[in-house]
Structures are given as C-alpha cells and as structure tokens.
XYZ file of C-alpha atoms in Angstrom:
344
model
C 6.932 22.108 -14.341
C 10.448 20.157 -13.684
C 10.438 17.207 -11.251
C 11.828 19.429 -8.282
C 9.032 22.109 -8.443
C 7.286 22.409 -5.913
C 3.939 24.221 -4.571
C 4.110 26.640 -2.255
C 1.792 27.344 0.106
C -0.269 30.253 -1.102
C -0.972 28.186 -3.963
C -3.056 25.807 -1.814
C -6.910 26.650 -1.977
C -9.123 27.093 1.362
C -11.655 24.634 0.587
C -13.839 22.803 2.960
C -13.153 19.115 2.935
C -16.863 18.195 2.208
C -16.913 20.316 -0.841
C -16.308 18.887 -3.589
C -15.752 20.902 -6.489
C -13.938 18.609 -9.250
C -16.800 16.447 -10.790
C -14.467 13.895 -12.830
C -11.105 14.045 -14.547
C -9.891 12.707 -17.440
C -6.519 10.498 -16.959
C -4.767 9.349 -20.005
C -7.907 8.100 -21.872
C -9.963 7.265 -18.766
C -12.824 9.784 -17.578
C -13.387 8.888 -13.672
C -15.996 10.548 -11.762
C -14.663 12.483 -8.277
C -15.098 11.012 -4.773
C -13.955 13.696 -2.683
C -12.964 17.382 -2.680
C -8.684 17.870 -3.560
C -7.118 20.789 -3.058
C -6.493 21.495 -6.854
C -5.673 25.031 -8.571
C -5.059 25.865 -11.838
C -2.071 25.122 -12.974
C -1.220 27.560 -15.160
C -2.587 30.921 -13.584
C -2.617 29.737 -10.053
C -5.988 31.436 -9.496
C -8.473 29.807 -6.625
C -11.124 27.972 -7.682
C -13.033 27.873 -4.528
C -16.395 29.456 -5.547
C -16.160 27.017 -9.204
C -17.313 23.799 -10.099
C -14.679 21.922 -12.436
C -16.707 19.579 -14.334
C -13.714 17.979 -15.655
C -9.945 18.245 -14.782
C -7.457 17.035 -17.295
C -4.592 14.877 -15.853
C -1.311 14.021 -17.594
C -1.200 10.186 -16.437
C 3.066 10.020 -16.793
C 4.072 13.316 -15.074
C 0.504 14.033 -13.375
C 0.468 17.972 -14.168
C -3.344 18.947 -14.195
C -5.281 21.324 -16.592
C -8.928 23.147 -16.872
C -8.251 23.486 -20.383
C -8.686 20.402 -22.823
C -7.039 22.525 -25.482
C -4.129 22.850 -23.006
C -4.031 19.407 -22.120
C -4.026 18.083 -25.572
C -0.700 20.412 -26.299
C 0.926 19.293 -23.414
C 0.448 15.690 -24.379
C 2.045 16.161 -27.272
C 5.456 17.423 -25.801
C 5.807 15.643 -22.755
C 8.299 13.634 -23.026
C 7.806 11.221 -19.593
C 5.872 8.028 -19.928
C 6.456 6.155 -16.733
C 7.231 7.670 -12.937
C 10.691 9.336 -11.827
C 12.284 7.342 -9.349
C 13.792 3.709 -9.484
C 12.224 0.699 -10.889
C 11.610 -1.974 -8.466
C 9.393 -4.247 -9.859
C 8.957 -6.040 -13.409
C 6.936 -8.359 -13.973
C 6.600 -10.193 -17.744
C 2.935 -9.783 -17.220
C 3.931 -5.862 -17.811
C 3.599 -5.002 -14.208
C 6.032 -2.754 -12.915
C 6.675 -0.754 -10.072
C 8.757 2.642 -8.968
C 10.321 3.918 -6.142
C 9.900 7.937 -5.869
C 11.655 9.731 -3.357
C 9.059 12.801 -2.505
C 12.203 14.941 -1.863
C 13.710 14.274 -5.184
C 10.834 14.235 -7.050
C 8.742 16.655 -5.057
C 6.318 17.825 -7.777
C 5.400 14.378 -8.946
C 4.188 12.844 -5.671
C 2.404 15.971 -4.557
C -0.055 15.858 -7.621
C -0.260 12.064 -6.736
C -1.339 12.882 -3.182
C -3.822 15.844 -4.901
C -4.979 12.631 -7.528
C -5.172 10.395 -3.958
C -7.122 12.272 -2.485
C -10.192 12.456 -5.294
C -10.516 8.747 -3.777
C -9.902 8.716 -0.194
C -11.619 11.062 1.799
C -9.625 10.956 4.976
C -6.375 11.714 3.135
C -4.743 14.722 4.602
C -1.217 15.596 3.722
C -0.974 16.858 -0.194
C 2.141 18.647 0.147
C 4.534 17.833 2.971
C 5.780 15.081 0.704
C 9.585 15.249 1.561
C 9.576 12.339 4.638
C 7.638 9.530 2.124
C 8.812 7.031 -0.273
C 6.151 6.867 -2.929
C 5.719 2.878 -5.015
C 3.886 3.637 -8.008
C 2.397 0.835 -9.734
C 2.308 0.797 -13.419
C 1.137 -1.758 -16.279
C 2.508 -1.332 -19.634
C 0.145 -0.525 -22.804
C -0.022 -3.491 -24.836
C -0.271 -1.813 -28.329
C 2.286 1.267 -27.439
C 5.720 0.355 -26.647
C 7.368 1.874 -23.721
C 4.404 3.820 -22.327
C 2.438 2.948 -19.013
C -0.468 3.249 -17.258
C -0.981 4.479 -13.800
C -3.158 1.545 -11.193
C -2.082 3.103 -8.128
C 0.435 3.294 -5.225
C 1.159 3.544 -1.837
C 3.650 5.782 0.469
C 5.705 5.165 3.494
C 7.553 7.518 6.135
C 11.045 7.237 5.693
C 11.582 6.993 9.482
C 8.664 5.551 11.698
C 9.181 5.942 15.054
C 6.012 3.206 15.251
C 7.519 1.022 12.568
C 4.551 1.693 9.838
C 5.131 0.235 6.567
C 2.771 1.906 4.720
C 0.729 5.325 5.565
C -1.394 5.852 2.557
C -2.842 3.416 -0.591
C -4.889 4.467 -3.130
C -5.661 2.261 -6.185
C -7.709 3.907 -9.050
C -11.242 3.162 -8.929
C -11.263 1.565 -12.632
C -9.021 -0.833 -11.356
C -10.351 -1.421 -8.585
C -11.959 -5.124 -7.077
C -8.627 -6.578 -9.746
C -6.352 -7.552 -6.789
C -4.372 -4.743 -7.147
C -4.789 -3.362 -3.186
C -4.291 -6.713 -2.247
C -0.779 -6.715 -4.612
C 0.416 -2.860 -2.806
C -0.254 -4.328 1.020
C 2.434 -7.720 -0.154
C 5.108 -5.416 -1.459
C 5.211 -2.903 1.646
C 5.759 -6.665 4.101
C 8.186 -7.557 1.275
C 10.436 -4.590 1.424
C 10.198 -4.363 5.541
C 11.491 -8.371 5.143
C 14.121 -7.236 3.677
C 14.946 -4.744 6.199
C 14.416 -7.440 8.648
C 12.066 -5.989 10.166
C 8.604 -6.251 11.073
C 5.809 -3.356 10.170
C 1.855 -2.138 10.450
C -0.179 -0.083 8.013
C -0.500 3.406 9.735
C -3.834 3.132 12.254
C -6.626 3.516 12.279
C -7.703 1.696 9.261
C -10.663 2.927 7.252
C -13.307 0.469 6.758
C -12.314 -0.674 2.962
C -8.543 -0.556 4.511
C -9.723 -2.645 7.486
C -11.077 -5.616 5.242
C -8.452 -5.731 2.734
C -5.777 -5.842 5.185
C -8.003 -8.802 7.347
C -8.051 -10.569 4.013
C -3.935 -10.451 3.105
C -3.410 -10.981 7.226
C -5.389 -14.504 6.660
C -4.191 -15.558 3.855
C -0.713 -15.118 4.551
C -0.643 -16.429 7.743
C -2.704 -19.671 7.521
C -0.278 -20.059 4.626
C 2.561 -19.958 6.327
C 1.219 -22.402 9.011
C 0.676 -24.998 6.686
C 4.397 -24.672 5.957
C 5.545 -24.812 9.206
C 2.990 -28.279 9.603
C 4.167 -29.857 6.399
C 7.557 -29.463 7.623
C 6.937 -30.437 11.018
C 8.535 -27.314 12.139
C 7.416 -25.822 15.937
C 7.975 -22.111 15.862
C 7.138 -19.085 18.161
C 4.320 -16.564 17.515
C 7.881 -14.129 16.883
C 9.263 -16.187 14.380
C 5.664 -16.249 12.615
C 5.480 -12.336 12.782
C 9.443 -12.342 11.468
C 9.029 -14.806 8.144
C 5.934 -12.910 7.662
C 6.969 -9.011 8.333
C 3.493 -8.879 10.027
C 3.859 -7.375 13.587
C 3.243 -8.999 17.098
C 0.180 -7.006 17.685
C -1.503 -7.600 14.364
C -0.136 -11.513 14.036
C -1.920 -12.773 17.339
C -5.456 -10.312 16.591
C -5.346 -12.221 13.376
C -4.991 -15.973 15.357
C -7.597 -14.796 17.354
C -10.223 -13.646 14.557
C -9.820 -16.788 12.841
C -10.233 -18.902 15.832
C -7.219 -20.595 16.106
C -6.039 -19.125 18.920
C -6.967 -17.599 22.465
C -5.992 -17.575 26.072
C -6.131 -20.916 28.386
C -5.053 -24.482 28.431
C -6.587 -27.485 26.762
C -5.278 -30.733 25.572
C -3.783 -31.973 21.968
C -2.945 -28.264 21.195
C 0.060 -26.375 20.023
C 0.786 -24.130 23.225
C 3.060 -20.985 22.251
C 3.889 -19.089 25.859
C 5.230 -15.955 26.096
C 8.382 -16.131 27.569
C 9.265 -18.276 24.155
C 8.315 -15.115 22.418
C 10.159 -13.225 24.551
C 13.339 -15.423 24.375
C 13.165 -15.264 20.337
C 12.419 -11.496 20.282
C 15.908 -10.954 22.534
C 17.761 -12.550 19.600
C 15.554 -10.331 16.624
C 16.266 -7.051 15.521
C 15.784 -4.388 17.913
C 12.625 -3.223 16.119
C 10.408 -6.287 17.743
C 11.545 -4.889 21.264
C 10.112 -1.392 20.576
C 6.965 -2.725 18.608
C 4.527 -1.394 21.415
C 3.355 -5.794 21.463
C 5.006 -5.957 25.035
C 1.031 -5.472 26.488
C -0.504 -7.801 24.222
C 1.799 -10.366 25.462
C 1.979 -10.127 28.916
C -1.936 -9.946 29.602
C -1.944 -13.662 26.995
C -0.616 -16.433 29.448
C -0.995 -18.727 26.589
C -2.044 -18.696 23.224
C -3.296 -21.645 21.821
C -3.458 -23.225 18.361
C -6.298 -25.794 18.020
C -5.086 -27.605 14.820
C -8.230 -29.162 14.015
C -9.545 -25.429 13.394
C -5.974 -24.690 11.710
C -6.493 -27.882 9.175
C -10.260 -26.836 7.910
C -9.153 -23.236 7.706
C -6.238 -24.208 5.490
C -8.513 -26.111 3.424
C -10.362 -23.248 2.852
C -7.635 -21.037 2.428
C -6.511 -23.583 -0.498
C -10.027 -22.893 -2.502
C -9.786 -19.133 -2.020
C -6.253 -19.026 -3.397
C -6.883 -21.334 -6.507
C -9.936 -18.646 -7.377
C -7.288 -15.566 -6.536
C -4.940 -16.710 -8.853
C -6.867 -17.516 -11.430
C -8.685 -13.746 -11.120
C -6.171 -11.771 -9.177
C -3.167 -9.969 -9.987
C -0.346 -11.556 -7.447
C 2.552 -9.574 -6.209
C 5.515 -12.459 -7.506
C 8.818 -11.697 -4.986
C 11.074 -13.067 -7.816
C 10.507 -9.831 -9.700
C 11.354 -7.562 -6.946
C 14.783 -5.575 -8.306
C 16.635 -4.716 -5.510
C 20.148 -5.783 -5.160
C 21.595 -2.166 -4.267
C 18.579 -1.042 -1.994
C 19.415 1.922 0.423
C-alpha cells in the first residue's frame, strides 16, 4: 500500500466500541497486549472481522501496514523498504531522538493506521480516518545496534486550522514506553511550535483523566519556572506576557496560578497585584489570537489576581528538586534541536 492510499469507507468494520476484538499485536519486536477495540480489517482481503477474536495482529513499526498472518508479516518485513515516518524531520536529538512532521493529506495511509494503532490505547479516540485536516509529530528513537532504522514511542496530532486555537487534539505514547517522560516531551513540542507561530494554544477539551494530570504537571513546571526568571531578573510582567513566553493560554495560565496557590481574587499587602486592564492593554498589542482566546470571561469576573511570593519562593524550591530528579530520569524535549528554519 503506497503512502497516498487510502481506506475507504466500506472497508471500516461495524464494531461496538466496548468490544474488543484484537488481544495484542506484535510491533517491530514488541508484543503489547490491547486496551481497547480499533476498527482494524484485514489488510489483504478486506473481509470483516467483527464476529473474530484476533489474538495477535502483526504491525509493520516503519510504514504501520497490519497483518493476521505472521507468515505474511515476516515477508513483508523483508521488502519494505521504509524505516522511519514520511513527512519532514523536525527534531534530532544526539541522544537519537527524533521527530517527524506528517501531513495526513500527503501521507494519508500512514497516519490512518497510526490513528487505528492510537486507538488500541485510548479509548475515547474517535476519528481513524478523516485524517486530511491534522498534522501528525511522530516521535522516533534510533536502534542503537542497526544503523538508520527507528523505533516508534509515540505522537501526537493537531488540526491544521483551529477555530479554538488547540495545539494538540490527540497523544498517544506506547504503553512500553510509557511512565519514561515521553508524554511529558509531546505536550513541550506542541507549546514550542505554537511559540513559534506566536501564538498561544490548549490541548483539545475535555481532558481525560491521565491527560488531565500530565498536562497539570508540564502547566506547573513550566510556569513556576518561568517565574523564577522573571524574579531573578527583577522583571514585572502581565499574566499576558506569562501566557505569551510560555504559549500556554489565558484560561489555562491563571487555573494553573490558582491550583498552586499563588494566586486568587482580592487585595492584600506585600503582593505582586496583576489587574486586568494590564492584561488587557498587553493583549491589544499581541497577536490577534489572544483577543479571540474565549479568556475575555475569566478576566473580567478576576478584579485582581494576586501573587503571594512567599508561596511563589517555596513552590520554586520545590519545583527545583522535582526537576533535578526529571532530568536525571526523564527524557526532556531540548528546543535547540528543533529543525525548523523553513516552517510553513
């Protein structure tokens, strides 16, 4: 199957979501047990499958194409010829990390059987097909013993064109590598790339529950970080300059202020006031994307939010502990290794 194949629609099976009839696959070398039901048919015959159990699907890990037949799968490993994603490398990192950009229209085959693979992991995944509006990031580590081959970790996707400004609708990272940092990596390059657009973005809502914690957890981290900067350098800023040198939005930069306790609605002395008609001010002179960020209600019901910077100086401290034991465990996205000089 070439790149631009595609699958129609009356190759799509009719299977309840709560069924699930693919009990583990075998990617690359990996066997990984199911999660989920995915709408998978055989590849080859295009013949339902909805009254079978698969025990074991066979998965090509560089081009993805799927097979009931280890036989089959074995032969086709043998001639395929692709051993890292279509698309545009992003990323590459000397640690062997890389990333891809894959345009779902140009390469619609691929990132459909990565949506089908996606959705063996996330059960409230729901578009397999309709891949044509998303950018697809693949992330990929190289094989240490073979030379130019690599091995899928995961990925996320984005809409093209968000009328909400969403920087990232779906994430999936395999669940051997899971709990390795590797979510944590996907959720800093989707606020890298919508820097660069100078803009500011949201993961598409609601969260799930694993979503929900992971994102609380880079929101933190990120912004107490960026606090301490501003202190050390004795710089006052607005809550919209914080969400713009972060790429975090409005909404999601002040929930986060107020979840860690540093910030909340009042007056009190020897605090850092921010009001919002300085947010409003700076957001006049920002990008039109901060005007149309559906913040406008958080703002105007907050007649002050507060920064108690006692609370911001033991938070930091703590922040400082949990990012020595990240980086010493954790796989960190490094911005110095993004490639893109001629982005679109």
């Amino acid at each position: 199957m070439a790149d631009d194949d595609s699958m129609s629609d009356d190759e799509q099976l009719d299977i309840p979501d709560n069924t699930k009839h693919i009990t583990s696959i075998r990617l690359g070398q990996v066997d990984i047990d199911c999660w989920f039901h995915s709408p998978y048919i055989d590849a080859e015959d295009g013949s339902s499958e909805k009254d079978r159990t698969i025990e074991k699907l066979y998965i090509c890990e560089h081009c993805l194409r799927y097979f009931l037949n280890n036989r089959k799968y074995r032969q086709h490993m043998n001639e395929c010829n692709r051993r890292c994603p279509p698309g545009r490398k992003i990323y590459e990192h000397p640690d062997g990390l890389s990333v891809y950009e894959v345009d779902g229209s140009s390469s619609q085959l691929y990132c459909q059987c990565l949506c089908l693979l996606a959705k063996l992991f996330l059960e409230r995944k729901t578009i397999y097909f309709d891949v044509s509006p998303f950018l697809f990031y693949v992330l990929v580590e190289s094989d240490k013993r073979t030379k130019n081959m690599q091995h899928i970790i995961g990925y996320f996707s984005k809409e093209k064109f968000s009328d909400e400004f969403y920087n990232l609708a779906c994430l999936m990272v395999l669940p051997h590598r899971q709990r390795q940092g590797f979510g944590r990596f996907l959720i800093a390059l989707s606020y890298e790339l919508t820097k660069l657009e100078k803009k500011t973005g949201s993961p598409e809502k609601p969260l799930s529950a694993l979503g929900q914690m992971t994102y609380k957890s880079y929101w933190h981290s990120t912004i107490l970080s960026k606090l301490e900067e501003y202190r050390r350098l004795q710089i006052n800023i607005t809550i919209a300059q914080l969400s713009m040198d972060t790429g975090i939005c409005l909404e999601d930069v002040i929930q986060t202020l107020i979840d860690l306790g540093l910030a909340h609605s009042g007056k009190s002395t020897n605090e850092i006031t921010l009001k919002p008609h300085e947010i409003r001010n700076q957001r006049r002179r920002q990008q039109n994307q901060l005007d149309n960020n559906n913040n406008n209600n958080n703002l105007e019901s907050t007649s002050f939010l507060i920064i108690n910077e006692d609370v911001l100086r033991t938070a930091i401290t703590r922040l400082s502990t949990d990012n020595t034991l990240l980086k010493n465990n954790q796989n960190i996205f490094d911005p110095s290794s993004l490639r893109l000089i001629n982005r679109r």
